[in-house]
PDB file of C-alpha atoms in Angstrom:
ATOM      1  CA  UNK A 785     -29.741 -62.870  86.341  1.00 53.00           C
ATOM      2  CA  UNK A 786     -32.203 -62.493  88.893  1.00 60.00           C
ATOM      3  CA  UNK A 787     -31.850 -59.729  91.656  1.00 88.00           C
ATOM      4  CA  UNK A 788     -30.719 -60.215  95.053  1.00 95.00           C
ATOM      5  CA  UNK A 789     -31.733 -57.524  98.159  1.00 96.00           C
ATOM      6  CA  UNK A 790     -29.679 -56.947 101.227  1.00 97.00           C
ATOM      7  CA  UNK A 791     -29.439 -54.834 103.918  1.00 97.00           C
ATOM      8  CA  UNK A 792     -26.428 -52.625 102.999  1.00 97.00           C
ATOM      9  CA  UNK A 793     -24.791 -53.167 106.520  1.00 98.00           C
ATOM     10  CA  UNK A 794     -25.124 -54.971 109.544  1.00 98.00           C
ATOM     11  CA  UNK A 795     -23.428 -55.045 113.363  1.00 97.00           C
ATOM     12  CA  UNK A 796     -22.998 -57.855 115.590  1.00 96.00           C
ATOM     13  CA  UNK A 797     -21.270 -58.634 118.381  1.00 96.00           C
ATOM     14  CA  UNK A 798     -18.466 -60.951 118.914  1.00 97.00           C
ATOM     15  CA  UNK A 799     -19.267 -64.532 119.902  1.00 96.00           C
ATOM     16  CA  UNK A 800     -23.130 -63.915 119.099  1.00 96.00           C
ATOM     17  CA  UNK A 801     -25.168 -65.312 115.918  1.00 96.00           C
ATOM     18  CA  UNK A 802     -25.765 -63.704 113.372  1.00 97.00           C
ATOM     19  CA  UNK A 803     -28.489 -63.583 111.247  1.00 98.00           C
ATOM     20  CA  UNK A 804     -27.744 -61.885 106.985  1.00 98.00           C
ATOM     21  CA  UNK A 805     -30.850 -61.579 104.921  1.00 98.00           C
ATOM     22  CA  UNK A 806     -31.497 -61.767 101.611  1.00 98.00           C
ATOM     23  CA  UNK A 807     -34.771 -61.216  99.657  1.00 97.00           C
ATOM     24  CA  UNK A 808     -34.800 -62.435  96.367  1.00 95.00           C
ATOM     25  CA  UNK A 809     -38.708 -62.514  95.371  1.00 94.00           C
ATOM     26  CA  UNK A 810     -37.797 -63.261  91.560  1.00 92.00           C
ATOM     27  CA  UNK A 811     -35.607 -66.240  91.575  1.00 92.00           C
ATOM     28  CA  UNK A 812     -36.988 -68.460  89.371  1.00 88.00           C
ATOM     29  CA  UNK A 813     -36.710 -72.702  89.932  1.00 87.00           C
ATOM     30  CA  UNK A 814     -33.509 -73.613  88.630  1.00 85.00           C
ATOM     31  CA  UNK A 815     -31.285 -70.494  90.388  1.00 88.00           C
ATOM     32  CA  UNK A 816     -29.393 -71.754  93.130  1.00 90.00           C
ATOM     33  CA  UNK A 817     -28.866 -69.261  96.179  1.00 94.00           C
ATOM     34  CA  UNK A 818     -25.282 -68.712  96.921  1.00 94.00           C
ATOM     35  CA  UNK A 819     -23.490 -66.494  99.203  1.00 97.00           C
ATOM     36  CA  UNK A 820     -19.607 -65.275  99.299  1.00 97.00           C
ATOM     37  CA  UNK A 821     -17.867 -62.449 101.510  1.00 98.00           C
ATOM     38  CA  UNK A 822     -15.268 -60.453 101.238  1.00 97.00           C
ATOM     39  CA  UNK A 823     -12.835 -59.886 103.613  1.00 96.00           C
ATOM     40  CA  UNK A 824     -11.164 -56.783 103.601  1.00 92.00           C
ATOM     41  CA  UNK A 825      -7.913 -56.691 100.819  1.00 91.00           C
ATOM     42  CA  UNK A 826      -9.067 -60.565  99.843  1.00 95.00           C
ATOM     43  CA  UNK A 827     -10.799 -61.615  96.997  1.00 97.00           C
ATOM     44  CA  UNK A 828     -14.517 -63.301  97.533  1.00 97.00           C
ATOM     45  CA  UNK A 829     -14.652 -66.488  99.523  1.00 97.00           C
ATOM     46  CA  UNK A 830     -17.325 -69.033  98.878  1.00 96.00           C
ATOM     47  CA  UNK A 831     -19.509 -69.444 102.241  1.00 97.00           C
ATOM     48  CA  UNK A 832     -22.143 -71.646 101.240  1.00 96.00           C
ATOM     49  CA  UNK A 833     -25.033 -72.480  98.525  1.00 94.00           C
ATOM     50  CA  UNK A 834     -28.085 -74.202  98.308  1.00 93.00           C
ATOM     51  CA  UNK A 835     -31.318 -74.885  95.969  1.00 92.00           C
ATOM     52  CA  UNK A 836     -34.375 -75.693  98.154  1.00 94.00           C
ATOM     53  CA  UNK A 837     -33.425 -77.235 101.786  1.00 93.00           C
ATOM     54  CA  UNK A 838     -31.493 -75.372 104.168  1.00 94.00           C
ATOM     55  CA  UNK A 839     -27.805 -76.500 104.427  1.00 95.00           C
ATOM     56  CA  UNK A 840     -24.627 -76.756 106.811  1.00 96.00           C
ATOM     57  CA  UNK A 841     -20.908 -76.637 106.935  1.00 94.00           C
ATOM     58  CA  UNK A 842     -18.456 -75.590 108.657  1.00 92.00           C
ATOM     59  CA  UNK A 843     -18.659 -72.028 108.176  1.00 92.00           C
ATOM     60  CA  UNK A 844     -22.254 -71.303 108.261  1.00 96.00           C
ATOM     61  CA  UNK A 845     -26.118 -72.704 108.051  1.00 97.00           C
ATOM     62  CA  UNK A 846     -28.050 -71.561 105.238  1.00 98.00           C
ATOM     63  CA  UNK A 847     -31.759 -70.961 105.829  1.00 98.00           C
ATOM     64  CA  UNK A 848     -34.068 -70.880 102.822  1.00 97.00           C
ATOM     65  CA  UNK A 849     -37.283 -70.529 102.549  1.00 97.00           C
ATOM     66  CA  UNK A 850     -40.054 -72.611 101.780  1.00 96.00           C
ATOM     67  CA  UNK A 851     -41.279 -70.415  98.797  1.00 95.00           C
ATOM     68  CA  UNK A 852     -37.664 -69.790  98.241  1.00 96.00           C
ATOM     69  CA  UNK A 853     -37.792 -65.715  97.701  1.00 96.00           C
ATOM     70  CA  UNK A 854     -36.013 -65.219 100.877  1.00 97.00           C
ATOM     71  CA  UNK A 855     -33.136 -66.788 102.621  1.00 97.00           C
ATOM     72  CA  UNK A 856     -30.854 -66.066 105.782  1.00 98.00           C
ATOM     73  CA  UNK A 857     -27.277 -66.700 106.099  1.00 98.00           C
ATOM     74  CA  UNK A 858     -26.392 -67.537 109.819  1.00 98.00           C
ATOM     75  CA  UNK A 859     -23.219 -67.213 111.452  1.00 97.00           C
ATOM     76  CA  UNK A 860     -23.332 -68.975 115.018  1.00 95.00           C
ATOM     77  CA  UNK A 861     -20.633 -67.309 116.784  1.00 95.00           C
ATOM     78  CA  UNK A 862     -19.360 -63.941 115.223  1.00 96.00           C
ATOM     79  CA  UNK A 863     -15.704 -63.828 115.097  1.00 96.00           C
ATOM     80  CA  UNK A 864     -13.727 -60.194 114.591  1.00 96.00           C
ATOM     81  CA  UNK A 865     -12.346 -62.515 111.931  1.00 95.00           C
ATOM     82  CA  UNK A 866     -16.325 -62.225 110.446  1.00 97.00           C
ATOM     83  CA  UNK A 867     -16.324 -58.778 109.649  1.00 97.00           C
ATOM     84  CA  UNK A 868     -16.380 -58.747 105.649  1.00 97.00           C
ATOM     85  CA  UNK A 869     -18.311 -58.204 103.034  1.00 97.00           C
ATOM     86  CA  UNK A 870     -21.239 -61.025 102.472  1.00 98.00           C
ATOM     87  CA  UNK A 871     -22.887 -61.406  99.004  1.00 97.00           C
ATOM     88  CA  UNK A 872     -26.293 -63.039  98.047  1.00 97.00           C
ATOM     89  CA  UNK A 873     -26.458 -64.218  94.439  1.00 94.00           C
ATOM     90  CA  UNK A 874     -28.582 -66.311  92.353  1.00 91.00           C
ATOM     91  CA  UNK A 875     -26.588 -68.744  90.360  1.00 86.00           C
ATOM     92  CA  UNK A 876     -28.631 -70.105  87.208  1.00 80.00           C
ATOM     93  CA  UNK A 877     -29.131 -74.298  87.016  1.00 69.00           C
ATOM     94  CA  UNK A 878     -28.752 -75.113  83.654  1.00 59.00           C
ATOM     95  CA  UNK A 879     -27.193 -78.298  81.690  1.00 51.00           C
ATOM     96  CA  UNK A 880     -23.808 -76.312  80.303  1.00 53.00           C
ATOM     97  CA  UNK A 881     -21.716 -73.706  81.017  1.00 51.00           C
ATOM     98  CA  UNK A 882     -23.658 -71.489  80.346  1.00 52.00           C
ATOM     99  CA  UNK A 883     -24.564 -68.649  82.780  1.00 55.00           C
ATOM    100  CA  UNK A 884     -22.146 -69.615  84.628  1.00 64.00           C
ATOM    101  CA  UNK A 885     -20.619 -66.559  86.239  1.00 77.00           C
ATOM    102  CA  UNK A 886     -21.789 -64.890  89.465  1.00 86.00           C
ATOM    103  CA  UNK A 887     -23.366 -61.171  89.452  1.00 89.00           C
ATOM    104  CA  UNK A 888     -22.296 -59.268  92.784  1.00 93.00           C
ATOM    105  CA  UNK A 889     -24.268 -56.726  94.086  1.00 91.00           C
ATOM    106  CA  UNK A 890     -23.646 -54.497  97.019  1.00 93.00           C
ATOM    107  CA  UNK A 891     -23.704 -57.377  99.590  1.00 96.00           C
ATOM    108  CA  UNK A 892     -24.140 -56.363 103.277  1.00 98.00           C
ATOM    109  CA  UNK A 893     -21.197 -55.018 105.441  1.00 97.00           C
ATOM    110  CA  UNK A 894     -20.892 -56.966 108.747  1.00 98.00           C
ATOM    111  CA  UNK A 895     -18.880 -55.236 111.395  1.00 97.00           C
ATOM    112  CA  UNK A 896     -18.138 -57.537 114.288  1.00 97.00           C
ATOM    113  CA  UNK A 897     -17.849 -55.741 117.853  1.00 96.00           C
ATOM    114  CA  UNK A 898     -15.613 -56.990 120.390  1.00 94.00           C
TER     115      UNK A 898
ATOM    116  CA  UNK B 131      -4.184 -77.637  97.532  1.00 66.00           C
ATOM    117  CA  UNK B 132      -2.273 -74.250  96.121  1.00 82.00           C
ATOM    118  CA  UNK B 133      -4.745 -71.509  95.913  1.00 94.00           C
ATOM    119  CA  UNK B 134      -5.424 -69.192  92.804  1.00 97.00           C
ATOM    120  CA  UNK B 135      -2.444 -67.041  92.752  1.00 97.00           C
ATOM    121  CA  UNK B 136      -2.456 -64.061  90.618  1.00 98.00           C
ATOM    122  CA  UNK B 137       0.366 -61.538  89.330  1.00 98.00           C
ATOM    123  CA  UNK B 138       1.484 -59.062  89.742  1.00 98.00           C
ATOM    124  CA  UNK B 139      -0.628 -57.501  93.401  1.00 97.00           C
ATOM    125  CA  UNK B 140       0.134 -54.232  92.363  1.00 97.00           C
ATOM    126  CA  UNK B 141       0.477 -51.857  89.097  1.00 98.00           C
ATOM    127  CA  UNK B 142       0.910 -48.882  88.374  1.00 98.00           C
ATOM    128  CA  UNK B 143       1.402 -47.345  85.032  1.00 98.00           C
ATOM    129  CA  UNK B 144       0.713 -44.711  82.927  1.00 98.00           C
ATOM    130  CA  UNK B 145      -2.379 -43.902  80.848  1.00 97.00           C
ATOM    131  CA  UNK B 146      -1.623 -45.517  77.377  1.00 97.00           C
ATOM    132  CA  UNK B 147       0.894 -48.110  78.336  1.00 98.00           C
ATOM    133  CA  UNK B 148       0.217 -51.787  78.574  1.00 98.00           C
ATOM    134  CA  UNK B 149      -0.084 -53.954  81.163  1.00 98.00           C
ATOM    135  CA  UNK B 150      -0.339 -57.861  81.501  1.00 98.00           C
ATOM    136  CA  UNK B 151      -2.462 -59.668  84.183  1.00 98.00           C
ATOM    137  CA  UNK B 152      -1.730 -63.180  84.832  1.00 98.00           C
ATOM    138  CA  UNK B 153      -3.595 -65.709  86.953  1.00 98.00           C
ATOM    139  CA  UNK B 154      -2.776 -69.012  87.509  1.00 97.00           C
ATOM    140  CA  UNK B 155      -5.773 -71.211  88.472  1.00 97.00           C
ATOM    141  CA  UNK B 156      -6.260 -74.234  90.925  1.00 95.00           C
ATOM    142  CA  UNK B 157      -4.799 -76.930  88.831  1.00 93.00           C
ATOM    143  CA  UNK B 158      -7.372 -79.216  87.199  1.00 90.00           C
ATOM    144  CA  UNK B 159      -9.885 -76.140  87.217  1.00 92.00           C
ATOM    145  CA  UNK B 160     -11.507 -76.378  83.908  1.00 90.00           C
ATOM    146  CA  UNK B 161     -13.638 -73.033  84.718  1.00 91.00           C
ATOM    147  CA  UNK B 162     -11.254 -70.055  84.721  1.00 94.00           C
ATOM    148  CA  UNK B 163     -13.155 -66.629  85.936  1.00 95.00           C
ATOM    149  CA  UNK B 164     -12.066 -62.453  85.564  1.00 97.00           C
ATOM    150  CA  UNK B 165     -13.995 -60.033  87.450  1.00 97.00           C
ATOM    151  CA  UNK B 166     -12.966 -56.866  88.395  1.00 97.00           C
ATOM    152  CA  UNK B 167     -14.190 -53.665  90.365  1.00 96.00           C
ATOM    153  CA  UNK B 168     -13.499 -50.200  89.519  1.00 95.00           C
ATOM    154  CA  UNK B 169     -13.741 -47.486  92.120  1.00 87.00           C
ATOM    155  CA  UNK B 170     -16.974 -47.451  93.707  1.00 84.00           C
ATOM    156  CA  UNK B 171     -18.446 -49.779  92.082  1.00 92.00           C
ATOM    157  CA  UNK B 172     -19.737 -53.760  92.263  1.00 94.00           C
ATOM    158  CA  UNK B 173     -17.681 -56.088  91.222  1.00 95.00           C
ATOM    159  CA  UNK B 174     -18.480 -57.338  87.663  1.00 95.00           C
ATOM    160  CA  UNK B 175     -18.044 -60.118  85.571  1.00 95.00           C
ATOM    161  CA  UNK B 176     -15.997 -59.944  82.465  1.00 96.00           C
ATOM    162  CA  UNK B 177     -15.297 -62.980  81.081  1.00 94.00           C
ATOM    163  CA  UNK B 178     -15.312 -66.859  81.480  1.00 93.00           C
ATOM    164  CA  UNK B 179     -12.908 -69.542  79.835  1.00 93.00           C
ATOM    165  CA  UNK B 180     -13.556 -73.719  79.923  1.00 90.00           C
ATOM    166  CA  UNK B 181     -10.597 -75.044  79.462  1.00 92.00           C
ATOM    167  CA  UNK B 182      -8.672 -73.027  76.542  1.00 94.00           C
ATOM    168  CA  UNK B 183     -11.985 -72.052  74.586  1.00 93.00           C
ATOM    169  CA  UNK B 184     -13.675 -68.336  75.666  1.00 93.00           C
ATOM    170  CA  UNK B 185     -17.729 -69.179  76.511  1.00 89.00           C
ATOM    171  CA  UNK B 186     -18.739 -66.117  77.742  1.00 90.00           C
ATOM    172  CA  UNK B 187     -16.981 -62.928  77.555  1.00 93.00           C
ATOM    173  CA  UNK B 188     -20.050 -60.483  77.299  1.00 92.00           C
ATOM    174  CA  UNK B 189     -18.395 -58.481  80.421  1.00 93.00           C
ATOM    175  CA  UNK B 190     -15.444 -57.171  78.701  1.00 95.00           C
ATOM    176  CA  UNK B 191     -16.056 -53.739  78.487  1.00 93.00           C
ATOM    177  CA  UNK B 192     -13.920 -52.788  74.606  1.00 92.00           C
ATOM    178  CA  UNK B 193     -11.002 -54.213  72.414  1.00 94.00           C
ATOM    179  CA  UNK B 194      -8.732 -52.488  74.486  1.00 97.00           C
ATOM    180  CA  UNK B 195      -8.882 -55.986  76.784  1.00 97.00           C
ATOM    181  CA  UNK B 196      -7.937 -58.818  75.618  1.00 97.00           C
ATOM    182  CA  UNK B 197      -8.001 -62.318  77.864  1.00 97.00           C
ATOM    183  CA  UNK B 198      -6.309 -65.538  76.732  1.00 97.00           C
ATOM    184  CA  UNK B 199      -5.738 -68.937  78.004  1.00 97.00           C
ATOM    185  CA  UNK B 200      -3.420 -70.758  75.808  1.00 86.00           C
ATOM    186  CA  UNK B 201      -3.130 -74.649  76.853  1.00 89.00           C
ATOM    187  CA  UNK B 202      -6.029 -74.220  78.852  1.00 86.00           C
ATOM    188  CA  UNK B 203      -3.602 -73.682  82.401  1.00 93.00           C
ATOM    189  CA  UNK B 204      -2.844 -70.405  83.262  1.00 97.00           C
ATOM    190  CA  UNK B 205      -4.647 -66.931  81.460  1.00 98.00           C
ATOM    191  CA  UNK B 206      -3.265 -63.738  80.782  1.00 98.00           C
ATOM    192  CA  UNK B 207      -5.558 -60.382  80.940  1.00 98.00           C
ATOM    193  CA  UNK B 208      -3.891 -57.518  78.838  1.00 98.00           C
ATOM    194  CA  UNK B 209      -5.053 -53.824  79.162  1.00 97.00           C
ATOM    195  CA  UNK B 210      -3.592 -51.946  75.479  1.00 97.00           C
ATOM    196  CA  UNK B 211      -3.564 -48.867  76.013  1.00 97.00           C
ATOM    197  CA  UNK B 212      -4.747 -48.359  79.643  1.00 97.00           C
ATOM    198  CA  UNK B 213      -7.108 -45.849  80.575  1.00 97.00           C
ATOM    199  CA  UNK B 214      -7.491 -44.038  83.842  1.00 97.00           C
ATOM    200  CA  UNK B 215     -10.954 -45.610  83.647  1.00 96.00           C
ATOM    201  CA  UNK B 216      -9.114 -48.944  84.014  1.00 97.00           C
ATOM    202  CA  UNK B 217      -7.765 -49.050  87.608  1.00 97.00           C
ATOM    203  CA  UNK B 218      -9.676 -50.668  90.125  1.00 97.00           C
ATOM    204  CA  UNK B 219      -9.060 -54.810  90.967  1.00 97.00           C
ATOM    205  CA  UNK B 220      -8.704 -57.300  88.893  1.00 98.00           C
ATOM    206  CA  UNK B 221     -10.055 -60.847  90.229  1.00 98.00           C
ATOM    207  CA  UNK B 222      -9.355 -63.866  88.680  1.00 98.00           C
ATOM    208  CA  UNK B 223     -11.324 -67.055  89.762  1.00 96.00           C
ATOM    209  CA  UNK B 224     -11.265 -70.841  88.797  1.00 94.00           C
ATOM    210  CA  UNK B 225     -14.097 -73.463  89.473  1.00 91.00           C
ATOM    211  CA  UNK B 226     -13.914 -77.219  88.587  1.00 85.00           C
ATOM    212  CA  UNK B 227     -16.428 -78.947  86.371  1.00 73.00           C
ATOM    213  CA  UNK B 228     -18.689 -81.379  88.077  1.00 64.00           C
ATOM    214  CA  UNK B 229     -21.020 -82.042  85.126  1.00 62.00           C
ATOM    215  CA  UNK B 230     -23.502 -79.336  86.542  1.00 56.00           C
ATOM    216  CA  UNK B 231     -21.162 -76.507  87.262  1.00 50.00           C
ATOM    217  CA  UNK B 232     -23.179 -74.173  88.494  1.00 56.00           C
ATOM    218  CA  UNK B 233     -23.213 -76.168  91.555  1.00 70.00           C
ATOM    219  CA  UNK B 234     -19.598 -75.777  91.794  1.00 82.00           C
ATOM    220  CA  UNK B 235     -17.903 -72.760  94.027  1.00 89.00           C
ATOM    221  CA  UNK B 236     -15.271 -70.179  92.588  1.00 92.00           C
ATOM    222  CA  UNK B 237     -12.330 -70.006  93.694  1.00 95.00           C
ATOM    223  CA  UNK B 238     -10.907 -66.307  93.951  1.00 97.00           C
ATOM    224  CA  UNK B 239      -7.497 -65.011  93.720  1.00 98.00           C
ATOM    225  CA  UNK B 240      -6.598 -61.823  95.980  1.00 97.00           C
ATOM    226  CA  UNK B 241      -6.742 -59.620  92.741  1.00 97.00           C
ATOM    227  CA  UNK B 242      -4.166 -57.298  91.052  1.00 98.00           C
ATOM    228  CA  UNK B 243      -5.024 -53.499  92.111  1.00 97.00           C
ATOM    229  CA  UNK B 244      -3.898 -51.623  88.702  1.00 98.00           C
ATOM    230  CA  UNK B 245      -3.789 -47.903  89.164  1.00 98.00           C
ATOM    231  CA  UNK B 246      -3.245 -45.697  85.676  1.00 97.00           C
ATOM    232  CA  UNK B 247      -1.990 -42.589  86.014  1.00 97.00           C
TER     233      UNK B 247
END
């Protein structure tokens, strides 16, 4: 799979935006960018994922872009509820199950200041 | 929808015993998932199940594991004999099968934290 850098921690305050980036200069055309966190004593929680054009839901935006070896995960409005764990991964495309599973790397601590 | 519910949350046991992991996926989740991370360390992939059949299991790291998921519901992850090198969190994640899976999200459990004494 191809490798994902983040910054190993981050701080924010609460009710600000928040801005998590990842660099990922070798992801090649068919790996999808997706990005889980961790809260504390919890197992990963999907956030978000995307291939090419930057996406929304409810929990976050997801900025890619346009050569696609970087993207930003944005949280509008830090909650203390934030603070976690967040992981970048590269997901491979392919037409079975094949590579399938997610590799986790060291993600980027967010602490969330009141 | 009920979550992906794993047993038991907590083990502890004694190097050389066995121990049984079970998870219990999101029903109608083809794409059953364990992970786990040992002290310190990422969390890794060890092995993936569609349905009842095993398609990857390149993570698990010797015999002494063995993962099965008869009827293609609920899996069982057995550690024989446990090693202190074995405790850490065991994960257990389920995704559905769209066609294109990779598009679909996992689904994690809160883990069982085995501890071998």
């Amino acid at each position: 799979d191809a490798k994902t850098t983040q910054p190993n921690s981050m701080e924010s305050n609460e009710e600000e935006p928040v801005h998590l980036p990842c660099n990922h200069s070798t992801i090649s055309g068919t790996d999808y960018i997706h990005w889980y966190r961790q809260l504390p004593s919890q197992g990963p929680e999907y956030v978000i994922h995307g291939l090419t054009s930057n996406v929304n839901n409810r929990m976050a935006s997801l900025a890619i872009a346009e050569d696609r070896k970087s993207s930003t995960l944005i949280l509008h409005r830090a909650t203390l509820r934030d603070a976690a764990v967040y992981y970048c991964i590269l997901r491979e495309g392919g037409h079975n199950n094949a590579g399938n599973m997610l590799t986790f790397g060291g993600g980027t601590r967010l602490m969330v200041k009141p | 929808e009920a979550g992906v519910t794993q047993f038991p949350s907590h083990s502890v046991i004694e190097k050389g015993q066995t121990v049984t992991l079970r998870c219990d996926p999101i029903s109608g989740h083809d794409n059953l998932y364990w992970y786990r991370r040992v002290m310190g360390k990422e969390i890794k992939f060890l092995l993936h199940f569609v349905k009842e059949s095993k398609q990857d299991e390149s993570g698990m790291p010797n015999n002494r594991f063995l993962a099965e998921r008869t009827g293609g519901t609920y899996s069982t992850l057995k550690v024989q004999p446990a090693e202190l090198e074995d405790s850490g969190v065991y994960f257990c994640a389920s995704s559905q099968d769209l066609g294109s899976s990779y598009n679909s999200p996992l689904h994690f459990g809160n883990g069982t934290r085995l501890t071998v004494t």
